[in-house]
Amino acid sequence: MSGPEAHWRASLDSGRFLIQRSVNGGEAVFPPRIAAPGSGEALEWVEACGLGTVYSVTIIGRRPPEPDYNVVLVDLDEGVRMMSRVEGVEPGAVRIGMRVAARIIREDDKPLLVFDPLETQHGG
Amino acid sequence: MADDFPRARTAIAGLATYGLGEAPGESAIELAAQASRLALADAAIRLDEVDGLFVCLPSDFLGGLSFAEYLGIRPLFTDNNRTGGSAFMSHVATAALALEAGAIDVALIAYGSNQRTGGGKLATPAKNNDYDAPYRPLFPVSSYALAAARHLHQYGTTREQMAEVAVAARAWANTNPEAFAKGPLSVVDVLASRMISSPISARDCCLVTDGAAAIVMTRADRARAGPKPAVAVLGAAAATWWQAIAQAPDPTITAAAESGARALAMAGLTPADVDVVQLYDAFTINVILFLEDLGFCPKGEGGRFVSDGRIAPGGALPVNTNGGGLSCCHPGMYGLFAIVEAARQLRGEAANQIVGAEIGLAHGNGGTLSSQATVILGSAATL
């Protein structure tokens, strides 16, 4: 039987973005663990909704012609935070508070979670 | 919480630095051994009296064992803790407890690195975890940058205020013969330097130098009888809240808020009692975060606090009086150099001596704002 990290990676490889939460309705957990941090409570897998908000962002400056790139911390709506990057916009356009949606890509022959900006919702 | 500490029952009896800046042709273990030799001579204690060995070598996983072998001693206790640059403050805490318990009589705490002439970049086996690494954050600067970006966002801190930290450090370094980086440095210079990982630019980053340091600790009675003024260990506490910055509940509030409060409580002091402050300034944002977390100003006020030269020479609060990791030296794990500078101030022999300094605080940071450890030291008059 594989551990939770291997299970999470295998799920991501099959197109599913999972996170954990306490079976007693406690807080969501990421990265995957064998038990809830702090309490030791049992965990179950749930499908992440995939929506989140940029909590922090840094732009890594590189010497031309190499392009700058962003690294972000994203707060998923479930309440966990993860490192990632926002794609589809210039690095300098990524802002704290920006709403984003997860997407699974393949990079270096492995699945990887990245985020895209959500379109501005009008009248919603 | 049991947090007993043998206040003023142990002391720093000897100290030394060696090879700060560039030490071409000398290995890390040679540098650490040179500093150790000098610190033991400073305390007038023989090498064969060392029975507690505390050491961290940057790229030697079992450096404690290597160093005992190199020195040719067989310690009763060897501590090879690897909590990053805060390790040495934890060493002080452990050594104080072991000395007080009578488990050891003489503790040697040492560090050495040749990362500048040996490789030219930060020498560390630490790296991003497997969840973060695919996004290519620069280790460790991007983690600090993500915390700094939050500080700017939440409290209105500015890059100019971060730059004030680097400018103050340089001003201290300019009158410290031991400091590596000298010369004029302005806020404009810092802002104009190359952006590494926003909002942290090249001049917001600590140096990459060689260097070694060592201190010798004994129980207070022996230190008092030594040739140099004894420096009392009044409190020492370490706290670990996370490893990766992504797991920090709020990366603008570090475990320094815990380690500092606990160390000061052990000493029976408050921040207002502290005369000199030595902080691990891996990046300019560190000083802002730690001044807040250690209680020198309210959370969110650090940027304003460091402005207008308040932590520079002649300012109200002397911070990093040797020039810090930003301008004096940064041989990879700076914690021990902060302790040495605090102790020198309390012995009255610092290059930039603060007249009448009685209480010093040395704060170490390890990982990515992860491990925080604070030591409160007192002059011989506090023993």
Coordinates of C-alpha atoms in Angstrom, one line a residue:
Chain A
M1 CA 0.0 0.0 0.0
S2 CA 1.4 3.4 -1.0
G3 CA 1.6 6.4 1.3
P4 CA -0.5 9.5 0.9
E5 CA 2.1 11.4 -1.1
A6 CA 2.3 8.7 -3.7
H7 CA -1.5 8.4 -3.8
W8 CA -1.8 12.2 -4.3
R9 CA 0.8 12.2 -7.1
A10 CA -0.9 9.1 -8.8
S11 CA -4.2 10.9 -8.6
L12 CA -2.8 14.0 -10.1
D13 CA -1.3 11.9 -12.9
S14 CA -4.8 10.6 -13.7
G15 CA -6.2 14.1 -13.8
R16 CA -7.6 14.4 -10.4
F17 CA -6.6 17.2 -7.9
L18 CA -7.2 15.8 -4.4
I19 CA -6.7 17.3 -1.0
Q20 CA -7.4 15.8 2.4
R21 CA -9.7 16.8 5.2
S22 CA -10.4 15.4 8.7
V23 CA -13.1 12.7 8.7
N24 CA -14.6 14.7 11.6
G25 CA -15.3 17.6 9.4
G26 CA -12.1 19.4 10.4
E27 CA -9.8 21.6 8.3
A28 CA -8.5 20.7 4.9
V29 CA -4.9 19.5 4.8
F30 CA -2.2 20.0 2.2
P31 CA 0.5 18.7 1.5
P32 CA -0.8 15.1 2.0
R33 CA -0.2 13.5 5.4
I34 CA -0.9 10.2 7.1
A35 CA -2.9 12.0 9.8
A36 CA -4.1 15.6 10.5
P37 CA -1.3 17.8 11.6
G38 CA -1.5 18.8 15.2
S39 CA -4.5 16.7 16.1
G40 CA -3.6 13.3 14.6
E41 CA -7.1 12.8 13.4
A42 CA -7.9 10.5 10.5
L43 CA -8.0 12.0 7.1
E44 CA -10.1 11.4 3.9
W45 CA -9.5 12.4 0.3
V46 CA -11.8 14.9 -1.3
E47 CA -11.8 16.4 -4.8
A48 CA -10.5 20.0 -4.6
C49 CA -12.8 22.6 -6.2
G50 CA -9.8 24.0 -7.9
L51 CA -10.6 27.6 -7.2
G52 CA -8.4 29.9 -5.2
T53 CA -6.9 33.3 -4.5
V54 CA -3.4 34.5 -4.9
Y55 CA -2.0 35.0 -1.3
S56 CA 1.5 36.2 -2.3
V57 CA 3.6 36.6 -5.4
T58 CA 7.2 37.1 -6.3
I59 CA 8.7 37.7 -9.7
I60 CA 12.0 36.1 -10.3
G61 CA 14.2 38.5 -12.4
R62 CA 16.4 36.9 -15.0
R63 CA 19.0 38.3 -17.4
P64 CA 17.5 38.7 -20.9
P65 CA 16.7 37.0 -23.1
E66 CA 15.5 34.6 -20.4
P67 CA 12.0 35.7 -19.3
D68 CA 11.1 36.7 -15.8
Y69 CA 8.6 34.3 -14.1
N70 CA 6.2 34.3 -11.2
V71 CA 6.0 32.1 -8.1
V72 CA 2.8 32.4 -6.1
L73 CA 1.2 31.1 -2.9
V74 CA -2.4 30.3 -3.6
D75 CA -5.1 29.9 -1.0
L76 CA -7.5 27.3 -2.2
D77 CA -11.2 27.9 -1.3
E78 CA -11.0 24.8 0.9
G79 CA -8.6 26.7 3.2
V80 CA -5.2 25.2 2.3
R81 CA -2.2 27.1 0.8
M82 CA 0.2 25.8 -1.9
M83 CA 3.0 27.1 -4.0
S84 CA 2.4 27.4 -7.7
R85 CA 2.5 29.8 -10.7
V86 CA -0.1 31.8 -12.6
E87 CA 0.0 31.3 -16.3
G88 CA -1.5 33.2 -19.2
V89 CA -0.6 36.7 -18.0
E90 CA 2.6 38.7 -17.8
P91 CA 4.4 38.0 -14.5
G92 CA 4.0 41.7 -13.4
A93 CA 0.2 41.4 -13.8
V94 CA -0.2 38.8 -11.1
R95 CA -1.6 40.4 -8.0
I96 CA -2.3 39.5 -4.4
G97 CA -6.0 38.8 -4.2
M98 CA -6.4 37.7 -7.8
R99 CA -8.9 34.8 -8.3
V100 CA -7.4 31.8 -10.0
A101 CA -8.4 28.3 -11.2
A102 CA -6.3 25.2 -11.1
R103 CA -5.2 23.3 -14.2
I104 CA -3.1 20.2 -14.5
I105 CA -0.3 20.3 -17.0
R106 CA 2.6 18.0 -17.8
E107 CA 6.1 19.3 -17.2
D108 CA 9.3 17.3 -17.2
D109 CA 7.0 14.3 -17.8
K110 CA 5.2 14.8 -14.6
P111 CA 1.8 16.2 -13.7
L112 CA 2.0 19.8 -12.3
L113 CA -0.7 22.1 -10.9
V114 CA -0.7 25.6 -12.3
F115 CA -3.3 28.3 -12.1
D116 CA -5.1 30.6 -14.6
P117 CA -6.6 33.9 -13.8
L118 CA -10.4 33.8 -13.6
E119 CA -12.2 36.1 -15.9
T120 CA -13.6 39.2 -14.2
Q121 CA -17.2 38.4 -13.4
H122 CA -19.6 41.2 -14.2
G123 CA -22.8 41.5 -12.3
G124 CA -22.1 38.5 -10.2
Chain B
M1 CA 4.7 25.3 30.0
A2 CA 7.9 24.3 31.6
D3 CA 10.5 26.7 30.3
D4 CA 13.0 26.9 33.1
F5 CA 16.4 28.3 32.3
P6 CA 19.5 28.7 34.5
R7 CA 19.5 32.5 34.3
A8 CA 23.1 33.9 34.6
R9 CA 24.3 30.5 35.8
T10 CA 26.5 30.1 32.7
A11 CA 28.5 32.6 30.7
I12 CA 30.6 33.1 27.5
A13 CA 34.2 32.9 28.7
G14 CA 35.9 33.3 25.4
L15 CA 35.1 34.3 21.8
A16 CA 36.7 34.8 18.4
T17 CA 36.2 35.3 14.8
Y18 CA 38.6 34.3 12.1
G19 CA 39.0 34.7 8.3
L20 CA 36.0 37.0 7.8
G21 CA 35.5 38.1 4.2
E22 CA 37.9 36.0 2.1
A23 CA 40.1 33.2 3.4
P24 CA 41.4 31.7 0.2
G25 CA 43.0 28.2 0.5
E26 CA 41.5 27.5 3.9
S27 CA 38.8 24.8 4.3
A28 CA 35.7 25.2 6.3
I29 CA 36.9 22.9 9.1
E30 CA 40.3 24.6 9.2
L31 CA 38.5 28.0 9.6
A32 CA 36.3 26.6 12.4
A33 CA 39.4 25.1 14.1
Q34 CA 41.2 28.4 13.9
A35 CA 38.3 30.3 15.5
S36 CA 38.1 27.7 18.2
R37 CA 41.8 27.9 19.0
L38 CA 41.5 31.7 19.3
A39 CA 38.3 31.5 21.5
L40 CA 39.9 29.0 23.8
A41 CA 43.0 31.1 24.1
D42 CA 40.8 34.1 24.8
A43 CA 39.2 32.2 27.7
A44 CA 42.5 30.7 28.8
I45 CA 41.0 27.2 28.6
R46 CA 42.8 24.3 27.1
L47 CA 41.5 22.3 24.2
D48 CA 41.5 19.1 26.2
E49 CA 39.1 20.7 28.7
V50 CA 36.4 20.9 26.1
D51 CA 33.8 18.2 26.9
G52 CA 30.8 19.6 25.1
L53 CA 31.1 20.2 21.4
F54 CA 28.5 22.2 19.4
V55 CA 29.3 22.7 15.7
C56 CA 27.6 23.1 12.4
L57 CA 29.7 22.9 9.2
P58 CA 27.8 24.0 6.1
S59 CA 28.1 21.0 3.9
D60 CA 29.2 18.3 6.3
F61 CA 26.2 16.4 7.4
L62 CA 28.0 14.8 10.3
G63 CA 30.2 17.8 11.0
G64 CA 30.1 17.3 14.7
L65 CA 31.9 14.0 14.4
S66 CA 34.4 15.4 11.9
F67 CA 35.2 18.4 14.1
A68 CA 35.7 16.2 17.2
E69 CA 38.1 14.1 15.2
Y70 CA 39.9 17.1 13.7
L71 CA 40.4 18.7 17.1
G72 CA 41.4 15.4 18.6
I73 CA 38.9 15.5 21.5
R74 CA 36.4 13.0 22.8
P75 CA 33.4 15.1 23.9
L76 CA 31.0 13.8 26.5
F77 CA 28.3 15.5 24.4
T78 CA 28.3 16.4 20.7
D79 CA 25.6 18.5 19.2
N80 CA 25.4 18.7 15.4
N81 CA 22.0 20.3 15.3
R82 CA 20.9 21.5 11.8
T83 CA 18.2 24.1 12.3
G84 CA 20.0 26.5 9.9
G85 CA 21.5 29.8 10.9
S86 CA 19.7 29.7 14.2
A87 CA 21.5 26.5 15.2
F88 CA 24.0 28.4 17.4
M89 CA 21.4 30.1 19.5
S90 CA 20.0 26.6 20.2
H91 CA 23.5 25.5 20.9
V92 CA 23.7 28.2 23.6
A93 CA 20.4 27.0 25.1
T94 CA 21.5 23.4 25.2
A95 CA 25.0 24.2 26.5
A96 CA 23.6 26.3 29.3
L97 CA 21.3 23.4 30.4
A98 CA 24.1 20.8 30.1
L99 CA 26.6 23.0 32.0
E100 CA 24.0 23.8 34.7
A101 CA 23.2 20.1 35.1
G102 CA 26.9 19.3 35.4
A103 CA 26.8 17.0 32.4
I104 CA 29.7 19.1 30.9
D105 CA 32.2 21.7 32.1
V106 CA 33.3 23.5 29.0
A107 CA 31.2 24.0 25.9
L108 CA 32.8 25.0 22.5
I109 CA 30.4 26.3 19.9
A110 CA 32.0 26.8 16.5
Y111 CA 31.3 27.4 12.8
G112 CA 33.4 27.9 9.7
S113 CA 32.7 28.2 6.0
N114 CA 34.8 29.0 2.9
Q115 CA 31.7 29.4 0.7
R116 CA 33.0 32.6 -1.0
T117 CA 36.4 31.4 -2.1
G118 CA 35.4 27.8 -2.2
G119 CA 32.4 28.1 -4.4
G120 CA 31.1 31.7 -4.6
K121 CA 27.6 31.1 -3.5
L122 CA 25.6 30.0 -0.5
A123 CA 26.9 26.6 0.6
T124 CA 23.9 24.7 2.0
P125 CA 22.5 21.2 1.5
A126 CA 19.0 22.7 2.2
K127 CA 16.6 23.0 -0.7
N128 CA 13.0 23.5 -1.7
N129 CA 10.7 20.6 -0.9
D130 CA 9.3 18.4 -3.7
Y131 CA 5.9 20.2 -3.7
D132 CA 7.5 23.6 -4.3
A133 CA 10.6 22.8 -6.4
P134 CA 8.8 22.4 -9.8
Y135 CA 7.8 26.1 -9.6
R136 CA 11.5 27.1 -9.4
P137 CA 11.5 29.5 -6.5
L138 CA 15.1 30.6 -5.8
F139 CA 16.3 29.0 -2.6
P140 CA 16.0 30.6 -0.2
V141 CA 15.4 34.1 -1.4
S142 CA 12.0 33.6 -3.0
S143 CA 10.6 32.3 0.2
Y144 CA 11.7 35.5 2.0
A145 CA 10.3 37.5 -1.0
L146 CA 6.9 35.9 -0.7
A147 CA 6.9 36.9 3.0
A148 CA 8.1 40.4 2.1
A149 CA 5.4 40.8 -0.5
R150 CA 2.8 40.1 2.1
H151 CA 4.4 42.6 4.5
L152 CA 4.2 45.3 1.8
H153 CA 0.6 44.3 1.0
Q154 CA -0.7 44.0 4.6
Y155 CA 1.1 46.9 6.3
G156 CA 2.1 49.3 3.5
T157 CA 5.7 48.7 4.0
T158 CA 7.8 50.0 1.2
R159 CA 11.0 48.9 -0.7
E160 CA 12.5 52.2 0.5
Q161 CA 12.0 51.1 4.1
M162 CA 13.5 47.7 3.4
A163 CA 16.5 49.6 1.8
E164 CA 16.9 51.6 5.0
V165 CA 18.0 48.4 6.7
A166 CA 20.8 47.8 4.1
V167 CA 21.9 51.4 4.4
A168 CA 22.1 51.3 8.2
A169 CA 24.1 48.0 8.0
R170 CA 26.6 49.6 5.6
A171 CA 27.0 52.6 7.9
W172 CA 27.9 50.3 10.8
A173 CA 30.2 48.3 8.5
N174 CA 32.1 51.3 7.3
T175 CA 33.6 51.8 10.8
N176 CA 34.2 48.1 11.5
P177 CA 37.7 47.0 10.4
E178 CA 36.4 43.4 10.2
A179 CA 33.5 44.1 7.9
F180 CA 33.8 42.9 4.3
A181 CA 31.5 45.3 2.4
K182 CA 32.4 49.0 2.8
G183 CA 31.8 52.2 0.9
P184 CA 28.8 54.5 0.4
L185 CA 25.4 52.9 0.0
S186 CA 22.1 54.9 -0.4
V187 CA 18.5 54.0 -0.5
V188 CA 18.6 54.9 -4.2
D189 CA 21.5 52.4 -4.7
V190 CA 19.5 49.6 -3.1
L191 CA 16.4 50.3 -5.1
A192 CA 18.5 50.5 -8.4
S193 CA 20.2 47.2 -7.8
R194 CA 19.2 44.1 -9.8
M195 CA 15.8 42.6 -8.9
I196 CA 16.4 39.0 -7.7
S197 CA 13.0 37.9 -6.5
S198 CA 10.6 40.8 -6.0
P199 CA 10.5 42.8 -3.8
I200 CA 14.0 41.7 -2.9
S201 CA 16.8 43.2 -4.9
A202 CA 20.5 42.3 -4.9
R203 CA 21.3 44.9 -2.2
D204 CA 18.5 43.5 0.0
C205 CA 20.5 40.3 0.2
C206 CA 23.2 39.3 2.6
L207 CA 26.8 38.8 1.5
V208 CA 28.4 35.6 0.5
T209 CA 31.7 35.5 2.4
D210 CA 34.1 33.1 4.1
G211 CA 34.5 33.2 7.9
A212 CA 34.5 31.4 11.2
A213 CA 33.5 32.1 14.7
A214 CA 33.6 30.3 18.1
I215 CA 32.6 30.9 21.6
V216 CA 33.5 29.0 24.8
M217 CA 30.8 28.6 27.6
T218 CA 31.4 27.6 31.2
R219 CA 29.5 27.9 34.4
A220 CA 29.5 31.5 35.7
D221 CA 32.0 31.0 38.5
R222 CA 34.7 29.8 36.1
A223 CA 33.9 32.5 33.5
R224 CA 34.2 35.2 36.2
A225 CA 37.7 33.9 37.1
G226 CA 38.8 34.1 33.4
P227 CA 41.0 36.8 31.9
K228 CA 38.2 38.5 29.9
P229 CA 34.9 40.0 31.2
A230 CA 32.4 37.2 31.5
V231 CA 29.2 37.6 29.4
A232 CA 26.2 36.2 31.2
V233 CA 23.7 34.0 29.4
L234 CA 20.4 35.3 30.8
G235 CA 17.9 33.5 28.5
A236 CA 17.9 31.4 25.4
A237 CA 14.9 30.0 23.6
A238 CA 14.2 28.4 20.2
A239 CA 10.9 28.0 18.3
T240 CA 10.0 26.2 15.1
W241 CA 6.7 26.9 13.4
W242 CA 7.2 25.6 9.8
Q243 CA 9.7 24.6 7.2
A244 CA 8.3 25.7 3.9
I245 CA 7.0 29.3 3.6
A246 CA 3.9 27.9 1.9
Q247 CA 3.0 26.4 5.3
A248 CA 3.3 29.6 7.3
P249 CA -0.1 30.6 8.6
D250 CA 1.0 34.2 8.2
P251 CA 4.5 34.6 6.9
T252 CA 4.7 38.1 8.3
I253 CA 4.6 36.7 11.8
T254 CA 7.6 34.4 12.6
A255 CA 8.4 32.2 15.5
A256 CA 10.6 35.0 16.7
A257 CA 7.5 36.2 18.4
E258 CA 7.7 33.1 20.6
S259 CA 11.5 32.6 21.0
G260 CA 12.0 36.3 21.8
A261 CA 9.2 36.4 24.4
R262 CA 10.4 33.3 26.1
A263 CA 14.0 34.3 26.1
L264 CA 13.2 37.7 27.6
A265 CA 10.9 36.1 30.2
M266 CA 13.7 33.8 31.2
A267 CA 15.9 36.9 31.6
G268 CA 13.2 38.8 33.5
L269 CA 13.6 41.6 30.9
T270 CA 11.5 43.4 28.3
P271 CA 12.6 44.8 24.9
A272 CA 13.0 48.3 26.5
D273 CA 15.9 46.8 28.6
V274 CA 17.9 45.8 25.6
D275 CA 20.8 48.1 24.7
V276 CA 22.1 46.3 21.6
V277 CA 20.3 44.1 19.1
Q278 CA 22.0 41.7 16.7
L279 CA 19.6 40.1 14.2
Y280 CA 20.2 37.5 11.5
D281 CA 19.7 39.8 8.5
A282 CA 19.8 37.3 5.6
F283 CA 17.6 39.8 3.8
T284 CA 16.5 43.3 4.7
I285 CA 12.9 42.2 5.4
N286 CA 14.3 39.9 8.2
V287 CA 15.2 42.9 10.3
I288 CA 11.8 44.5 9.9
L289 CA 10.0 41.2 10.8
F290 CA 12.2 40.4 13.8
L291 CA 12.1 43.9 15.3
E292 CA 8.3 43.5 15.3
D293 CA 8.2 39.9 16.4
L294 CA 10.7 40.5 19.2
G295 CA 8.6 43.4 20.5
F296 CA 10.7 46.4 19.6
C297 CA 7.8 47.8 17.7
P298 CA 4.2 46.8 16.9
K299 CA 3.5 44.3 14.1
G300 CA 3.3 46.1 10.8
E301 CA 5.3 49.1 12.1
G302 CA 8.8 47.7 11.3
G303 CA 9.2 49.6 8.0
R304 CA 8.5 52.9 9.6
F305 CA 10.6 51.9 12.7
V306 CA 13.8 51.4 10.7
S307 CA 13.4 54.7 8.8
D308 CA 15.2 57.9 9.4
G309 CA 18.4 56.2 10.7
R310 CA 16.8 54.8 13.8
I311 CA 18.8 51.5 13.7
A312 CA 21.9 53.2 12.1
P313 CA 24.9 54.6 14.0
G314 CA 23.7 57.4 16.2
G315 CA 20.1 56.1 16.1
A316 CA 17.8 55.3 19.0
L317 CA 18.3 51.5 18.8
P318 CA 21.7 50.1 17.7
V319 CA 21.0 47.1 15.5
N320 CA 23.6 44.9 13.8
T321 CA 26.5 47.1 15.0
N322 CA 29.1 45.0 13.1
G323 CA 27.3 45.6 9.8
G324 CA 25.4 42.3 10.0
G325 CA 25.1 39.7 7.3
L326 CA 24.3 42.5 4.9
S327 CA 27.7 44.2 5.1
C328 CA 30.0 42.6 7.7
C329 CA 30.0 38.9 6.8
H330 CA 27.7 36.1 5.9
P331 CA 29.5 32.8 5.7
G332 CA 26.3 30.8 5.2
M333 CA 25.0 30.4 8.7
Y334 CA 25.3 33.8 10.4
G335 CA 23.9 33.1 13.9
L336 CA 27.1 32.7 15.7
F337 CA 28.5 36.0 14.4
A338 CA 25.4 37.8 15.9
I339 CA 26.2 36.2 19.3
V340 CA 29.9 37.2 19.1
E341 CA 29.0 40.8 18.2
A342 CA 26.5 41.0 21.1
A343 CA 29.1 39.5 23.5
R344 CA 31.8 41.9 22.2
Q345 CA 29.5 44.8 22.9
L346 CA 28.9 43.6 26.5
R347 CA 32.7 43.1 27.0
G348 CA 33.1 46.7 25.9
E349 CA 35.4 45.8 23.0
A350 CA 33.2 46.1 19.9
A351 CA 34.5 48.0 16.8
N352 CA 31.4 50.2 17.1
Q353 CA 31.1 50.1 20.9
I354 CA 27.8 51.3 22.4
V355 CA 28.8 53.1 25.6
G356 CA 27.3 51.4 28.7
A357 CA 25.8 48.4 26.9
E358 CA 24.6 46.0 29.6
I359 CA 22.0 43.9 27.9
G360 CA 22.3 42.4 24.4
L361 CA 20.0 40.4 22.3
A362 CA 21.2 38.0 19.5
H363 CA 18.6 36.5 17.3
G364 CA 19.1 33.7 14.8
N365 CA 17.0 32.6 11.9
G366 CA 17.1 29.2 10.1
G367 CA 15.6 27.8 7.0
T368 CA 13.0 30.1 5.3
L369 CA 12.0 32.2 8.4
S370 CA 11.3 28.7 9.8
S371 CA 13.5 28.2 12.9
Q372 CA 13.9 31.2 15.2
A373 CA 16.1 31.3 18.3
T374 CA 16.9 34.2 20.7
V375 CA 19.7 34.6 23.2
I376 CA 19.7 37.3 25.9
L377 CA 23.2 38.2 27.1
G378 CA 24.3 40.4 29.9
S379 CA 27.5 42.2 30.9
A380 CA 29.7 40.9 33.7
A381 CA 27.8 43.3 36.0
T382 CA 24.6 41.1 35.5
L383 CA 26.3 38.0 36.8

